[in-house]
PDB file of C-alpha atoms in Angstrom:
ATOM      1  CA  UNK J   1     329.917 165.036  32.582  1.00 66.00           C
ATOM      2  CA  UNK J   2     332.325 162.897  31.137  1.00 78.00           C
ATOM      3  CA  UNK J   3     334.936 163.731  34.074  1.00 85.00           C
ATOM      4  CA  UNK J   4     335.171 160.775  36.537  1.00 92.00           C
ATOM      5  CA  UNK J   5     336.549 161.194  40.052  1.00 93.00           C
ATOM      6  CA  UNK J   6     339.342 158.100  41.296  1.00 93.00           C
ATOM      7  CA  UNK J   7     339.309 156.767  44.506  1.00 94.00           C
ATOM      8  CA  UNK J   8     341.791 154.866  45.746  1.00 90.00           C
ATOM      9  CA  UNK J   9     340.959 151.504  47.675  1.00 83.00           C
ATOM     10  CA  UNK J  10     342.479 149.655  50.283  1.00 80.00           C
ATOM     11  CA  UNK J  11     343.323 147.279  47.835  1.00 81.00           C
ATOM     12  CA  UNK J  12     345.456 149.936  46.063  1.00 82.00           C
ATOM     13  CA  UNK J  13     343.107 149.740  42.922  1.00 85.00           C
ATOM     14  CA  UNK J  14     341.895 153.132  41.592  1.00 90.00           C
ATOM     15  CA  UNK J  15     337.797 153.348  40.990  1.00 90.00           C
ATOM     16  CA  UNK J  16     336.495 155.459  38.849  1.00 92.00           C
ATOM     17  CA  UNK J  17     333.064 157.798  40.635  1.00 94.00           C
ATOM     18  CA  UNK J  18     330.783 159.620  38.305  1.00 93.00           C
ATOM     19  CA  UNK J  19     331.075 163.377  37.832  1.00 94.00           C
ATOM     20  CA  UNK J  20     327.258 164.734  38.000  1.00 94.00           C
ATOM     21  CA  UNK J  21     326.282 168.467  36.074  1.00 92.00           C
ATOM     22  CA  UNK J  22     323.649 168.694  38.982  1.00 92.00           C
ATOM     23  CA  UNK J  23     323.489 167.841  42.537  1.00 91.00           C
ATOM     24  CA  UNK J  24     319.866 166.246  41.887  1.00 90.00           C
ATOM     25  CA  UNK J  25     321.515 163.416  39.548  1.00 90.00           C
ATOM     26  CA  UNK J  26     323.880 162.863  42.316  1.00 91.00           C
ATOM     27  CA  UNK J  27     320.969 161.893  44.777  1.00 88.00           C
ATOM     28  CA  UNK J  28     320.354 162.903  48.291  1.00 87.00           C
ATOM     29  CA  UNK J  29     323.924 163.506  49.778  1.00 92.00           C
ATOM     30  CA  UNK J  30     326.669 164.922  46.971  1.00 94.00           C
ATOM     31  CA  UNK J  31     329.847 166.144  46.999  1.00 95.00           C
ATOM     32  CA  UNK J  32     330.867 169.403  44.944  1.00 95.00           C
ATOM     33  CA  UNK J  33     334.010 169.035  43.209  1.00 95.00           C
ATOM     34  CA  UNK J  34     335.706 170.746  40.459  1.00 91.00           C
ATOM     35  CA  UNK J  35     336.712 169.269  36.974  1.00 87.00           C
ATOM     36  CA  UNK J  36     338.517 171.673  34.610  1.00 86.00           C
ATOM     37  CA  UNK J  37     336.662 174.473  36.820  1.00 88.00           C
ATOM     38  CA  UNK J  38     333.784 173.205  36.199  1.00 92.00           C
ATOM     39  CA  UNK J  39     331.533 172.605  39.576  1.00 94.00           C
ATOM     40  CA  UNK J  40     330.450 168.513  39.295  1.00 94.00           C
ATOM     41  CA  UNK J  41     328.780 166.399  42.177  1.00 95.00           C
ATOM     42  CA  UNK J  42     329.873 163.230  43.032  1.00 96.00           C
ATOM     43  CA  UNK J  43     327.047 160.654  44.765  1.00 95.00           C
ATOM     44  CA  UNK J  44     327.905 160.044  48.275  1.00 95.00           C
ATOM     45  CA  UNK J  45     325.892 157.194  50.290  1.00 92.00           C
ATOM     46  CA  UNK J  46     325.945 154.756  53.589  1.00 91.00           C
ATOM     47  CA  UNK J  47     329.580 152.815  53.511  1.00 89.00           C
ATOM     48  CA  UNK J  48     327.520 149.290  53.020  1.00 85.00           C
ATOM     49  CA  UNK J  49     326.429 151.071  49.817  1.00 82.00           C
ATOM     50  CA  UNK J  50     326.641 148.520  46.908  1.00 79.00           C
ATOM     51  CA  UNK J  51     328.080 151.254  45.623  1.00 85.00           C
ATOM     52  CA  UNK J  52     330.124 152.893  47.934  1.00 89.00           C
ATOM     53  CA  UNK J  53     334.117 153.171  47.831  1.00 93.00           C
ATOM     54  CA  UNK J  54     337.061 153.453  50.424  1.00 93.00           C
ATOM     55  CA  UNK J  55     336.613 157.473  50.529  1.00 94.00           C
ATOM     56  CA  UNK J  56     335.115 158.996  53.641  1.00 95.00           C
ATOM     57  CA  UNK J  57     333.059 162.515  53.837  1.00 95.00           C
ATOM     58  CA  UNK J  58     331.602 163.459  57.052  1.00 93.00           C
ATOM     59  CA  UNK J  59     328.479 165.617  57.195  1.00 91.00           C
ATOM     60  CA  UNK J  60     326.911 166.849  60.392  1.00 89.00           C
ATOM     61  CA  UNK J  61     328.404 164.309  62.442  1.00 90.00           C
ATOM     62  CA  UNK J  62     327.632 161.298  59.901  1.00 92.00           C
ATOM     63  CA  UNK J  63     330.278 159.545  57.921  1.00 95.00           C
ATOM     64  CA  UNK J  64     328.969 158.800  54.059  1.00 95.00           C
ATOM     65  CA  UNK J  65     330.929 157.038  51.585  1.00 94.00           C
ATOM     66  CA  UNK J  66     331.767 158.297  47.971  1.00 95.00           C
ATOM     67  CA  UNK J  67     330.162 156.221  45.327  1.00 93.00           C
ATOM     68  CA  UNK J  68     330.963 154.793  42.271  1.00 90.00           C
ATOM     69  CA  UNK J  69     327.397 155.872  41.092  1.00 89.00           C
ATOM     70  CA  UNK J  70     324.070 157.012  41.884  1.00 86.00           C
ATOM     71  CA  UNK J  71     321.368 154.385  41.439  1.00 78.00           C
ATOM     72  CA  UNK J  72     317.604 155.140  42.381  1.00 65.00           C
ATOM     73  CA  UNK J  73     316.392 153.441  45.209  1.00 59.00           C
ATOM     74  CA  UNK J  74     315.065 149.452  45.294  1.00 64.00           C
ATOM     75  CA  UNK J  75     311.198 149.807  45.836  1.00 76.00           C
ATOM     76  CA  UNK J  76     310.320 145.809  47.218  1.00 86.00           C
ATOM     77  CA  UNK J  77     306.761 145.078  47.896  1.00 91.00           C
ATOM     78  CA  UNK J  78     305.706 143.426  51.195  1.00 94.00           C
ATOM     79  CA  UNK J  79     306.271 139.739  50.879  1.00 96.00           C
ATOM     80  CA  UNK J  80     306.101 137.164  53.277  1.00 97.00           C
ATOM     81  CA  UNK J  81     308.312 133.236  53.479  1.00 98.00           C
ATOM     82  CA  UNK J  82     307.400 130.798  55.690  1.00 98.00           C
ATOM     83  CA  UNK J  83     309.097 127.301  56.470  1.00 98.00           C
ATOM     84  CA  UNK J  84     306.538 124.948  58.214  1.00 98.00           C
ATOM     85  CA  UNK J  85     309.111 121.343  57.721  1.00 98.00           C
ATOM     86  CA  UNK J  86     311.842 120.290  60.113  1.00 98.00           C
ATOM     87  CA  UNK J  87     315.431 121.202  58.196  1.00 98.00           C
ATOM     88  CA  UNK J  88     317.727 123.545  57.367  1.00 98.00           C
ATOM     89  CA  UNK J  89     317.002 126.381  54.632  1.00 98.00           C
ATOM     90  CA  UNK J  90     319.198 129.303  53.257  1.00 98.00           C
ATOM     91  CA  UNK J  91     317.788 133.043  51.894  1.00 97.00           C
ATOM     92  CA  UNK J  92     319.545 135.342  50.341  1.00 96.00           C
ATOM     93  CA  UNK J  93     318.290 139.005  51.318  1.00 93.00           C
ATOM     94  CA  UNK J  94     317.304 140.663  47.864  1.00 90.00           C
ATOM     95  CA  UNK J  95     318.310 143.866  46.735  1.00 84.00           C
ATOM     96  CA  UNK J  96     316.611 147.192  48.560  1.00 81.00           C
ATOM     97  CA  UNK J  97     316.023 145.154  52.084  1.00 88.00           C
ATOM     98  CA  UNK J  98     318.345 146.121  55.390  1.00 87.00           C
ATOM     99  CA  UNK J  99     315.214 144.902  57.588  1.00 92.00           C
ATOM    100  CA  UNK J 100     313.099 142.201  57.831  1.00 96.00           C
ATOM    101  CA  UNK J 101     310.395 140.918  60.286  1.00 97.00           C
ATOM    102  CA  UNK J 102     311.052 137.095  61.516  1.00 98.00           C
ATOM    103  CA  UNK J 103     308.484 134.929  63.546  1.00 98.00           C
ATOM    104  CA  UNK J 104     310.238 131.518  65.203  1.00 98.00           C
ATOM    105  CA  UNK J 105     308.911 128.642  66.805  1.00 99.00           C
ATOM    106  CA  UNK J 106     310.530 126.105  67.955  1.00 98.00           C
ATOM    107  CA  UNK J 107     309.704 122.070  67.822  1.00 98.00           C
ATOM    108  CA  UNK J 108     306.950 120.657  70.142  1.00 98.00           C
ATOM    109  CA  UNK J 109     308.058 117.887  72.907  1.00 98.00           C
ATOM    110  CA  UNK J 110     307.187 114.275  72.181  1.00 97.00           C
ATOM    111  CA  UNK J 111     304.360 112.207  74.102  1.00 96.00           C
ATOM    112  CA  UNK J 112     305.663 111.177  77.452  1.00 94.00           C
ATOM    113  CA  UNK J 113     303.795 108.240  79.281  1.00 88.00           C
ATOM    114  CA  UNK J 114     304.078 107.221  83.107  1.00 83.00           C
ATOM    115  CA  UNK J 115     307.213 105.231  82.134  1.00 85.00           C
ATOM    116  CA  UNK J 116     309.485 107.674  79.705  1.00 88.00           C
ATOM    117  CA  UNK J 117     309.832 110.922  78.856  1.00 91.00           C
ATOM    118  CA  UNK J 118     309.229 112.242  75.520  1.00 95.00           C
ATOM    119  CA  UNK J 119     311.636 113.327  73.361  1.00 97.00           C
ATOM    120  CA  UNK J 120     312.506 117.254  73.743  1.00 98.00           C
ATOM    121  CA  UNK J 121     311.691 119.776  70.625  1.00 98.00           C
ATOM    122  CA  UNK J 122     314.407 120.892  68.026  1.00 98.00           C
ATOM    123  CA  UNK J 123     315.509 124.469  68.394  1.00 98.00           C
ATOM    124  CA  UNK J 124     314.297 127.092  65.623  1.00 98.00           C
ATOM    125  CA  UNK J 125     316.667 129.981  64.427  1.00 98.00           C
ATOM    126  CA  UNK J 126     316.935 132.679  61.671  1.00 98.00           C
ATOM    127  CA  UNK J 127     318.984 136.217  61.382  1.00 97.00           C
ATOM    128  CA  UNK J 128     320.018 135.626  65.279  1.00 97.00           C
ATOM    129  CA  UNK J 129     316.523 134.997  66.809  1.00 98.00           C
ATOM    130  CA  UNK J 130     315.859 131.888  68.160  1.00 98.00           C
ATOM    131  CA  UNK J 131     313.206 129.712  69.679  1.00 98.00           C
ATOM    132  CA  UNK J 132     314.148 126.921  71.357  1.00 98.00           C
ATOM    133  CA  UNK J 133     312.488 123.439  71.590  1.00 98.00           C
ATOM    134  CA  UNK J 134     310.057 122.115  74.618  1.00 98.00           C
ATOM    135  CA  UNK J 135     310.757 119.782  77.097  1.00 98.00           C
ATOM    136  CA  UNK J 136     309.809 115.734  77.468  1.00 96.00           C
ATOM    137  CA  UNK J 137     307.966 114.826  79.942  1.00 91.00           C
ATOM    138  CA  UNK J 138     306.756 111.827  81.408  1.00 91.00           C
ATOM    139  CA  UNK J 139     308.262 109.881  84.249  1.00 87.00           C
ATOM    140  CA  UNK J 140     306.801 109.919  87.658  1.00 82.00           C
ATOM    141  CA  UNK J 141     304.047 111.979  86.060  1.00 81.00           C
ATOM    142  CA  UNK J 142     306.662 115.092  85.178  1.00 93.00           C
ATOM    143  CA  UNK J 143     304.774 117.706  82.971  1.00 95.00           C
ATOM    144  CA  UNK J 144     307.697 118.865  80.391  1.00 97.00           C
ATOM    145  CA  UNK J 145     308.687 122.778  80.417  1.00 98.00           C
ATOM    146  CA  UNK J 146     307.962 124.904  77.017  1.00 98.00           C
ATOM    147  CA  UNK J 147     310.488 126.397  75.471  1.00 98.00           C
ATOM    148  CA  UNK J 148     312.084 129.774  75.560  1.00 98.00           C
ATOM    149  CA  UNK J 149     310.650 132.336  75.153  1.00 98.00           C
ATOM    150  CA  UNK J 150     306.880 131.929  75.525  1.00 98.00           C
ATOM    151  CA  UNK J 151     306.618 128.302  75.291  1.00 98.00           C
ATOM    152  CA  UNK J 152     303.707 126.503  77.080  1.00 98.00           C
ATOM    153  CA  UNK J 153     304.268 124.029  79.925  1.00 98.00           C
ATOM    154  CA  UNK J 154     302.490 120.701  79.671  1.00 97.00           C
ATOM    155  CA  UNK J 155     299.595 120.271  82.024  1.00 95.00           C
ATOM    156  CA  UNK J 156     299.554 116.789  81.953  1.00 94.00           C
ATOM    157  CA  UNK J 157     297.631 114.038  80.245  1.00 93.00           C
ATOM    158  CA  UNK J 158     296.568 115.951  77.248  1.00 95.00           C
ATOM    159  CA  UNK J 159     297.928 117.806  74.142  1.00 97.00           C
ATOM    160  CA  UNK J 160     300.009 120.943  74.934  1.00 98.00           C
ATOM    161  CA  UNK J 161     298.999 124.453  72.560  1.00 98.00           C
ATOM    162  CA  UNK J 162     301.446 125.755  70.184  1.00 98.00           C
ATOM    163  CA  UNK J 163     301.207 128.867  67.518  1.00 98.00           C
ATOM    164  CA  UNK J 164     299.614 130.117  64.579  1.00 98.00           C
ATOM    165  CA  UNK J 165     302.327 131.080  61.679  1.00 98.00           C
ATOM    166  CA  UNK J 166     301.926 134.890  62.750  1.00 98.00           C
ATOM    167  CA  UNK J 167     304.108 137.614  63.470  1.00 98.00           C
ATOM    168  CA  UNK J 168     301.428 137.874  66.749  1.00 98.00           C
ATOM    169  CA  UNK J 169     301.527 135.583  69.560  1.00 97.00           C
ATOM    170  CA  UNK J 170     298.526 133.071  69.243  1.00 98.00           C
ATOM    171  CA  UNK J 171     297.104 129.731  69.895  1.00 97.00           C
ATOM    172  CA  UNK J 172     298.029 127.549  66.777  1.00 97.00           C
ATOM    173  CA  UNK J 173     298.853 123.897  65.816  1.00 94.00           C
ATOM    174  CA  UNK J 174     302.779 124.096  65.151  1.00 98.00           C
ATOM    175  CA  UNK J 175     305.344 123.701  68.146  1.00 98.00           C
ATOM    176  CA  UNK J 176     302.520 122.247  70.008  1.00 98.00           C
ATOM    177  CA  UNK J 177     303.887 118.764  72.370  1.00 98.00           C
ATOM    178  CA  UNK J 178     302.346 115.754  72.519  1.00 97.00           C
ATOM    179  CA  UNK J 179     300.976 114.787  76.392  1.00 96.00           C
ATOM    180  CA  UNK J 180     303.198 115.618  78.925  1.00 96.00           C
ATOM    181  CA  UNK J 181     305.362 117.325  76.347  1.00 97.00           C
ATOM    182  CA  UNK J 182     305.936 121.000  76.662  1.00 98.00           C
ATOM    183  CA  UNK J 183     305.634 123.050  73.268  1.00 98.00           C
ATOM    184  CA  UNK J 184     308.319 124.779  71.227  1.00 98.00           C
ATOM    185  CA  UNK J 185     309.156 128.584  72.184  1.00 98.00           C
ATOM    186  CA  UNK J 186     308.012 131.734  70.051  1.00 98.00           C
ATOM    187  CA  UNK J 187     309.250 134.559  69.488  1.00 98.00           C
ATOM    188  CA  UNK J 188     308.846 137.568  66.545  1.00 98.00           C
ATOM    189  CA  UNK J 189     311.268 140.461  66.411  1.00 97.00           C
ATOM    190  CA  UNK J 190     312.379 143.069  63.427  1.00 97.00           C
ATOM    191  CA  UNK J 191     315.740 142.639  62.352  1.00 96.00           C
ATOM    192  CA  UNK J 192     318.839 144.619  60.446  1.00 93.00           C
ATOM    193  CA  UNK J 193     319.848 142.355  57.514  1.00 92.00           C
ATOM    194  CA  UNK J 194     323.124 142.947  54.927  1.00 89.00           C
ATOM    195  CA  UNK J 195     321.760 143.199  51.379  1.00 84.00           C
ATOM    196  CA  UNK J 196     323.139 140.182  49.565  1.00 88.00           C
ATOM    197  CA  UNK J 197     323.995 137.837  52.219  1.00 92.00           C
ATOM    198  CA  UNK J 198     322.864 134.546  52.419  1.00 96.00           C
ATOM    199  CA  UNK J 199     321.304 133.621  55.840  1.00 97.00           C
ATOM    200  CA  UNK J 200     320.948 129.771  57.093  1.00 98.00           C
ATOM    201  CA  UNK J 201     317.689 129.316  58.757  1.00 98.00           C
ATOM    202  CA  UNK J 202     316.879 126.046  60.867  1.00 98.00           C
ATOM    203  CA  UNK J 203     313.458 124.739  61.893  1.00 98.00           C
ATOM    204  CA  UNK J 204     313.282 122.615  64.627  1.00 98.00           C
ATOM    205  CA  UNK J 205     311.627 119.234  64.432  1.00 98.00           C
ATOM    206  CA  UNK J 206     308.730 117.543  66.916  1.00 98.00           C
ATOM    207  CA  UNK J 207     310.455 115.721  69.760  1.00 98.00           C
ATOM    208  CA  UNK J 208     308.797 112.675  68.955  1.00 96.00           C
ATOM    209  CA  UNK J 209     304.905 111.015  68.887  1.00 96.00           C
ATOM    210  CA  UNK J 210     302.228 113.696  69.004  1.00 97.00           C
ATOM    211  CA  UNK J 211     304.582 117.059  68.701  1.00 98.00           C
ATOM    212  CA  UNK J 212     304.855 119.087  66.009  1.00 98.00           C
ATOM    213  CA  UNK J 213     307.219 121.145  64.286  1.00 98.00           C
ATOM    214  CA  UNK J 214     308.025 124.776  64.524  1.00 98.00           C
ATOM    215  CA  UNK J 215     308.340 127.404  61.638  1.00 98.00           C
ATOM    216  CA  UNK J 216     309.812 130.350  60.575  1.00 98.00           C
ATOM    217  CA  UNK J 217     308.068 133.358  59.080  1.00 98.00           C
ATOM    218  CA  UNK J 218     309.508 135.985  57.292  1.00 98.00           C
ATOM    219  CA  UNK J 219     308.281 139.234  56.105  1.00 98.00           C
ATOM    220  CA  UNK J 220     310.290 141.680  54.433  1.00 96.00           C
ATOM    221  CA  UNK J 221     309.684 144.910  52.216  1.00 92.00           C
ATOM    222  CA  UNK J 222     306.924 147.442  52.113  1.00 88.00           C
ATOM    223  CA  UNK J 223     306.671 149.541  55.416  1.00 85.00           C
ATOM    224  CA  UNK J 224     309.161 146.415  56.934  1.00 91.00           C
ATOM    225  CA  UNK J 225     311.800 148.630  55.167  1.00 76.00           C
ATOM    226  CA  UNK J 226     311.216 151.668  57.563  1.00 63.00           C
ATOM    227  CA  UNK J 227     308.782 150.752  59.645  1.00 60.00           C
TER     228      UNK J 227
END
């Protein structure tokens, strides 16, 4: 239908929605309107829609936004990131992802000795989830603390375990602290992302002689989407 339906946006600026002949070209969720009285459809879809406009309709209880157009959904594959080096990164979440799965660990404590403490672990972070780095220990035969959550206390004279770069909890070489040295924390959670936006993501780096760094892994598409 050549017909287009204007919105008006906050802005003041009229957009122009397309006029469907069916409701299936419209998608999912359509509006009926009339054009010349002819019955059209007009797309309606979530209000962080790439598409979506300043107009409201409320169905059932759920607020939808008119859109500009209907555009078939983004199918993204599984695919998985990982950042194993001490810095700070940025990722842009690609079109068709609202959720991804992130894994953080955070830096491993230095070596401590009878007569200083080891440096502590640098804190890991990305979309909101954070690991934080373990403790230095040392002195007066202190065993350093592991970081938050799940981080593994130092039991003395000896190498303290970190994590395997898994979505899973398990005994690996990253985060891990040097002796006395507690390791980095871990943590894995699913998170709601905004299409589009560019994230900063920090891994944080050993605490000194014998720790090691955390990492960040990120998996995102497949049954991540709506798992």
């Amino acid at each position: 239908m050549s017909k287009k339906l204007y919105v008006k946006q906050t802005n003041g600026t009229a957009v122009g929605c397309n006029i469907y002949t069916t409701a299936a070209e419209a998608g999912d969720k359509a509006l009926t309107v009339r054009a010349d009285g002819v019955a059209g459809y007009v797309a309606l879809k979530p209000i962080t829609d790439s598409n979506a406009t300043a107009g409201r309709v409320s169905i059932g209880g759920a607020t939808y936004a008119i859109a500009t157009q209907h555009t078939a959904a983004v199918t993204v594959p599984y695919t998985e990131q990982q950042w194993t080096k001490a810095g700070s990164y940025t990722f842009t979440v690609p079109d068709g992802v609202s959720r991804v799965r992130v894994a953080v660990c955070g830096g491993g404590a230095g070596k401590g000795s009878t007569r200083a403490n080891g440096g502590n672990g640098g804190d890991t972070m990305a979309f909101g989830v954070t690991a934080t780095g373990g403790k230095g220990g040392g002195v007066a035969w202190s065993k350093g603390a592991g970081g938050e959550p799940n981080g593994y206390a130092s039991s003395g004279n000896s190498m303290t375990n970190g994590f395997a770069v898994s979505f899973v909890k398990s005994y690996g070489g990253y985060g891990g602290g040097g002796q006395y040295g507690g390791s980095g924390g871990y943590d894995s959670q699913y998170v709601t992302v905004t299409t589009g936006h560019t994230y900063t993501l920090t891994v944080g780096k050993a605490g000194g002689k014998n720790g090691v760094n955390g990492f960040i892994l990120l998996g995102y598409g497949g049954d991540v989407q709506n798992g």
